[in-house]
Amino acid sequence: MYDIADKIIDLRLNTRRVCMCEGEKNKKSTITLKTKVLFLIEQGNGTKDIILSLGIAKTNLALLTSSLSNEGLIVKKQKVDDRREKSYTLTEKGKQHLASIRERINLAFKTVITNDDEFEQAVEKIDEVLNLMSFIGY
């Protein structure tokens, strides 16, 4: 039987697995590494914060952001105060892309949690778990 620690470890492994199967054609994932980068950019994170959050190399982020830029999802600019650093902003297409992913995630959860009150309670519990995970260093 799983206990909460096993669930947290399983959650972390599955989250990492999503990142690792980004390029596999037979795997379909909603929360890809590109999605995570878009989310972090939307939250105002810069290069260093994105690298730390995702545990990826700067060169990998450069490749990802180039791809996102080519797809028209972000705009990359050099920072005025530090020409070595880039700043990123979502384009309207990037915002729409992220909104559609959020909608798909919400719809998937609503197939399991059909009551609006239970759905809101689930959102609150997830917030509590995220706060706890950041407190204990996950």
PDB file of C-alpha atoms in Angstrom:
ATOM      1  CA  MET A   1       0.000   0.000   0.000  1.00  0.00           C
ATOM      2  CA  TYR A   2       1.238   3.464  -0.909  1.00  0.00           C
ATOM      3  CA  ASP A   3       1.841   6.023   1.757  1.00  0.00           C
ATOM      4  CA  ILE A   4       2.154   9.761   1.120  1.00  0.00           C
ATOM      5  CA  ALA A   5       5.943   9.601   0.688  1.00  0.00           C
ATOM      6  CA  ASP A   6       5.553   6.983  -2.059  1.00  0.00           C
ATOM      7  CA  LYS A   7       2.964   9.164  -3.794  1.00  0.00           C
ATOM      8  CA  ILE A   8       5.269  12.194  -3.681  1.00  0.00           C
ATOM      9  CA  ILE A   9       8.193  10.168  -5.061  1.00  0.00           C
ATOM     10  CA  ASP A  10       5.945   8.745  -7.787  1.00  0.00           C
ATOM     11  CA  LEU A  11       4.719  12.250  -8.636  1.00  0.00           C
ATOM     12  CA  ARG A  12       8.291  13.511  -8.961  1.00  0.00           C
ATOM     13  CA  LEU A  13       9.311  10.543 -11.140  1.00  0.00           C
ATOM     14  CA  ASN A  14       6.335  10.998 -13.432  1.00  0.00           C
ATOM     15  CA  THR A  15       6.982  14.714 -13.715  1.00  0.00           C
ATOM     16  CA  ARG A  16      10.576  14.030 -14.693  1.00  0.00           C
ATOM     17  CA  ARG A  17       9.489  11.300 -17.121  1.00  0.00           C
ATOM     18  CA  VAL A  18       7.323  13.822 -18.970  1.00  0.00           C
ATOM     19  CA  CYS A  19      10.395  15.959 -19.572  1.00  0.00           C
ATOM     20  CA  MET A  20      12.451  13.016 -20.729  1.00  0.00           C
ATOM     21  CA  CYS A  21       9.973  11.769 -23.353  1.00  0.00           C
ATOM     22  CA  GLU A  22       9.545  15.145 -25.047  1.00  0.00           C
ATOM     23  CA  GLY A  23      10.845  13.942 -28.389  1.00  0.00           C
ATOM     24  CA  GLU A  24       9.206  10.524 -28.522  1.00  0.00           C
ATOM     25  CA  LYS A  25       6.588  10.501 -31.234  1.00  0.00           C
ATOM     26  CA  ASN A  26       4.430   7.748 -29.703  1.00  0.00           C
ATOM     27  CA  LYS A  27       4.161   9.505 -26.313  1.00  0.00           C
ATOM     28  CA  LYS A  28       1.527  12.194 -25.994  1.00  0.00           C
ATOM     29  CA  SER A  29       1.858  14.465 -23.015  1.00  0.00           C
ATOM     30  CA  THR A  30       0.072  17.671 -22.168  1.00  0.00           C
ATOM     31  CA  ILE A  31       2.715  19.004 -19.799  1.00  0.00           C
ATOM     32  CA  THR A  32       5.816  18.837 -21.960  1.00  0.00           C
ATOM     33  CA  LEU A  33       9.103  20.549 -21.246  1.00  0.00           C
ATOM     34  CA  LYS A  34       8.076  23.268 -23.702  1.00  0.00           C
ATOM     35  CA  THR A  35       4.852  23.779 -21.752  1.00  0.00           C
ATOM     36  CA  LYS A  36       6.809  24.110 -18.526  1.00  0.00           C
ATOM     37  CA  VAL A  37       9.117  26.700 -20.107  1.00  0.00           C
ATOM     38  CA  LEU A  38       6.113  28.676 -21.372  1.00  0.00           C
ATOM     39  CA  PHE A  39       4.552  28.552 -17.912  1.00  0.00           C
ATOM     40  CA  LEU A  40       7.760  29.754 -16.248  1.00  0.00           C
ATOM     41  CA  ILE A  41       8.147  32.574 -18.788  1.00  0.00           C
ATOM     42  CA  GLU A  42       4.560  33.636 -18.162  1.00  0.00           C
ATOM     43  CA  GLN A  43       5.352  33.748 -14.432  1.00  0.00           C
ATOM     44  CA  GLY A  44       8.168  36.231 -15.152  1.00  0.00           C
ATOM     45  CA  ASN A  45      11.107  33.875 -14.658  1.00  0.00           C
ATOM     46  CA  GLY A  46      14.399  34.631 -16.357  1.00  0.00           C
ATOM     47  CA  THR A  47      17.029  32.312 -17.766  1.00  0.00           C
ATOM     48  CA  LYS A  48      18.646  31.398 -14.448  1.00  0.00           C
ATOM     49  CA  ASP A  49      15.329  30.701 -12.718  1.00  0.00           C
ATOM     50  CA  ILE A  50      14.089  28.524 -15.587  1.00  0.00           C
ATOM     51  CA  ILE A  51      17.326  26.514 -15.594  1.00  0.00           C
ATOM     52  CA  LEU A  52      17.127  26.001 -11.825  1.00  0.00           C
ATOM     53  CA  SER A  53      13.414  25.138 -11.870  1.00  0.00           C
ATOM     54  CA  LEU A  54      13.758  22.535 -14.595  1.00  0.00           C
ATOM     55  CA  GLY A  55      17.244  21.253 -13.834  1.00  0.00           C
ATOM     56  CA  ILE A  56      18.394  21.631 -17.419  1.00  0.00           C
ATOM     57  CA  ALA A  57      21.575  22.988 -18.981  1.00  0.00           C
ATOM     58  CA  LYS A  58      21.733  26.514 -20.382  1.00  0.00           C
ATOM     59  CA  THR A  59      22.386  25.095 -23.865  1.00  0.00           C
ATOM     60  CA  ASN A  60      19.210  22.994 -23.625  1.00  0.00           C
ATOM     61  CA  LEU A  61      17.219  26.061 -22.632  1.00  0.00           C
ATOM     62  CA  ALA A  62      18.717  27.944 -25.576  1.00  0.00           C
ATOM     63  CA  LEU A  63      17.565  25.180 -27.943  1.00  0.00           C
ATOM     64  CA  LEU A  64      14.093  25.105 -26.377  1.00  0.00           C
ATOM     65  CA  THR A  65      13.637  28.853 -26.511  1.00  0.00           C
ATOM     66  CA  SER A  66      14.854  28.953 -30.114  1.00  0.00           C
ATOM     67  CA  SER A  67      12.255  26.341 -30.987  1.00  0.00           C
ATOM     68  CA  LEU A  68       9.534  28.238 -29.102  1.00  0.00           C
ATOM     69  CA  SER A  69      10.561  31.425 -30.875  1.00  0.00           C
ATOM     70  CA  ASN A  70      10.494  29.724 -34.288  1.00  0.00           C
ATOM     71  CA  GLU A  71       7.000  28.415 -33.492  1.00  0.00           C
ATOM     72  CA  GLY A  72       5.917  31.970 -32.716  1.00  0.00           C
ATOM     73  CA  LEU A  73       5.153  31.208 -29.062  1.00  0.00           C
ATOM     74  CA  ILE A  74       7.733  33.548 -27.470  1.00  0.00           C
ATOM     75  CA  VAL A  75       9.864  36.568 -28.276  1.00  0.00           C
ATOM     76  CA  LYS A  76      13.507  36.520 -27.197  1.00  0.00           C
ATOM     77  CA  LYS A  77      15.385  39.743 -26.521  1.00  0.00           C
ATOM     78  CA  GLN A  78      18.770  40.592 -25.081  1.00  0.00           C
ATOM     79  CA  LYS A  79      18.552  42.333 -21.729  1.00  0.00           C
ATOM     80  CA  VAL A  80      19.648  45.939 -21.809  1.00  0.00           C
ATOM     81  CA  ASP A  81      21.477  45.800 -18.468  1.00  0.00           C
ATOM     82  CA  ASP A  82      23.263  42.477 -19.176  1.00  0.00           C
ATOM     83  CA  ARG A  83      23.824  41.661 -22.853  1.00  0.00           C
ATOM     84  CA  ARG A  84      24.771  38.063 -21.945  1.00  0.00           C
ATOM     85  CA  GLU A  85      21.260  37.356 -20.658  1.00  0.00           C
ATOM     86  CA  LYS A  86      18.042  36.967 -22.614  1.00  0.00           C
ATOM     87  CA  SER A  87      14.547  37.976 -21.638  1.00  0.00           C
ATOM     88  CA  TYR A  88      11.494  36.141 -22.871  1.00  0.00           C
ATOM     89  CA  THR A  89       7.875  37.129 -23.338  1.00  0.00           C
ATOM     90  CA  LEU A  90       4.932  35.122 -24.552  1.00  0.00           C
ATOM     91  CA  THR A  91       3.343  36.109 -27.819  1.00  0.00           C
ATOM     92  CA  GLU A  92      -0.417  36.099 -28.184  1.00  0.00           C
ATOM     93  CA  LYS A  93      -0.063  32.685 -29.832  1.00  0.00           C
ATOM     94  CA  GLY A  94       1.995  31.498 -26.823  1.00  0.00           C
ATOM     95  CA  LYS A  95      -0.673  32.755 -24.407  1.00  0.00           C
ATOM     96  CA  GLN A  96      -3.389  30.968 -26.381  1.00  0.00           C
ATOM     97  CA  HIS A  97      -1.329  27.775 -26.499  1.00  0.00           C
ATOM     98  CA  LEU A  98      -0.838  27.812 -22.719  1.00  0.00           C
ATOM     99  CA  ALA A  99      -4.535  28.600 -22.167  1.00  0.00           C
ATOM    100  CA  SER A 100      -5.558  25.609 -24.303  1.00  0.00           C
ATOM    101  CA  ILE A 101      -3.264  23.315 -22.308  1.00  0.00           C
ATOM    102  CA  ARG A 102      -4.710  24.613 -19.041  1.00  0.00           C
ATOM    103  CA  GLU A 103      -8.205  23.962 -20.371  1.00  0.00           C
ATOM    104  CA  ARG A 104      -7.299  20.381 -21.358  1.00  0.00           C
ATOM    105  CA  ILE A 105      -5.850  19.738 -17.899  1.00  0.00           C
ATOM    106  CA  ASN A 106      -8.920  21.178 -16.165  1.00  0.00           C
ATOM    107  CA  LEU A 107     -11.256  19.135 -18.379  1.00  0.00           C
ATOM    108  CA  ALA A 108      -9.288  15.966 -17.638  1.00  0.00           C
ATOM    109  CA  PHE A 109      -9.613  16.540 -13.896  1.00  0.00           C
ATOM    110  CA  LYS A 110     -13.300  17.327 -14.228  1.00  0.00           C
ATOM    111  CA  THR A 111     -13.864  13.828 -15.618  1.00  0.00           C
ATOM    112  CA  VAL A 112     -12.713  12.500 -12.239  1.00  0.00           C
ATOM    113  CA  ILE A 113     -13.947  15.296  -9.974  1.00  0.00           C
ATOM    114  CA  THR A 114     -17.343  16.294 -11.307  1.00  0.00           C
ATOM    115  CA  ASN A 115     -18.656  18.358  -8.393  1.00  0.00           C
ATOM    116  CA  ASP A 116     -17.559  22.041  -8.446  1.00  0.00           C
ATOM    117  CA  ASP A 117     -17.067  22.118  -4.673  1.00  0.00           C
ATOM    118  CA  GLU A 118     -14.871  19.005  -4.776  1.00  0.00           C
ATOM    119  CA  PHE A 119     -12.931  20.523  -7.669  1.00  0.00           C
ATOM    120  CA  GLU A 120     -12.233  23.695  -5.662  1.00  0.00           C
ATOM    121  CA  GLN A 121     -11.243  21.594  -2.645  1.00  0.00           C
ATOM    122  CA  ALA A 122      -8.834  19.629  -4.851  1.00  0.00           C
ATOM    123  CA  VAL A 123      -7.262  22.882  -6.074  1.00  0.00           C
ATOM    124  CA  GLU A 124      -6.823  24.032  -2.461  1.00  0.00           C
ATOM    125  CA  LYS A 125      -5.259  20.688  -1.472  1.00  0.00           C
ATOM    126  CA  ILE A 126      -2.838  20.850  -4.386  1.00  0.00           C
ATOM    127  CA  ASP A 127      -1.824  24.350  -3.240  1.00  0.00           C
ATOM    128  CA  GLU A 128      -1.244  23.028   0.275  1.00  0.00           C
ATOM    129  CA  VAL A 129       0.854  20.131  -1.021  1.00  0.00           C
ATOM    130  CA  LEU A 130       2.922  22.456  -3.233  1.00  0.00           C
ATOM    131  CA  ASN A 131       3.593  24.718  -0.250  1.00  0.00           C
ATOM    132  CA  LEU A 132       4.606  21.719   1.846  1.00  0.00           C
ATOM    133  CA  MET A 133       6.875  20.370  -0.897  1.00  0.00           C
ATOM    134  CA  SER A 134       8.676  23.700  -1.238  1.00  0.00           C
ATOM    135  CA  PHE A 135       9.012  23.881   2.571  1.00  0.00           C
ATOM    136  CA  ILE A 136      10.622  20.427   2.837  1.00  0.00           C
ATOM    137  CA  GLY A 137      12.895  21.005  -0.156  1.00  0.00           C
ATOM    138  CA  TYR A 138      11.365  19.032  -3.044  1.00  0.00           C
TER     139      TYR A 138
END
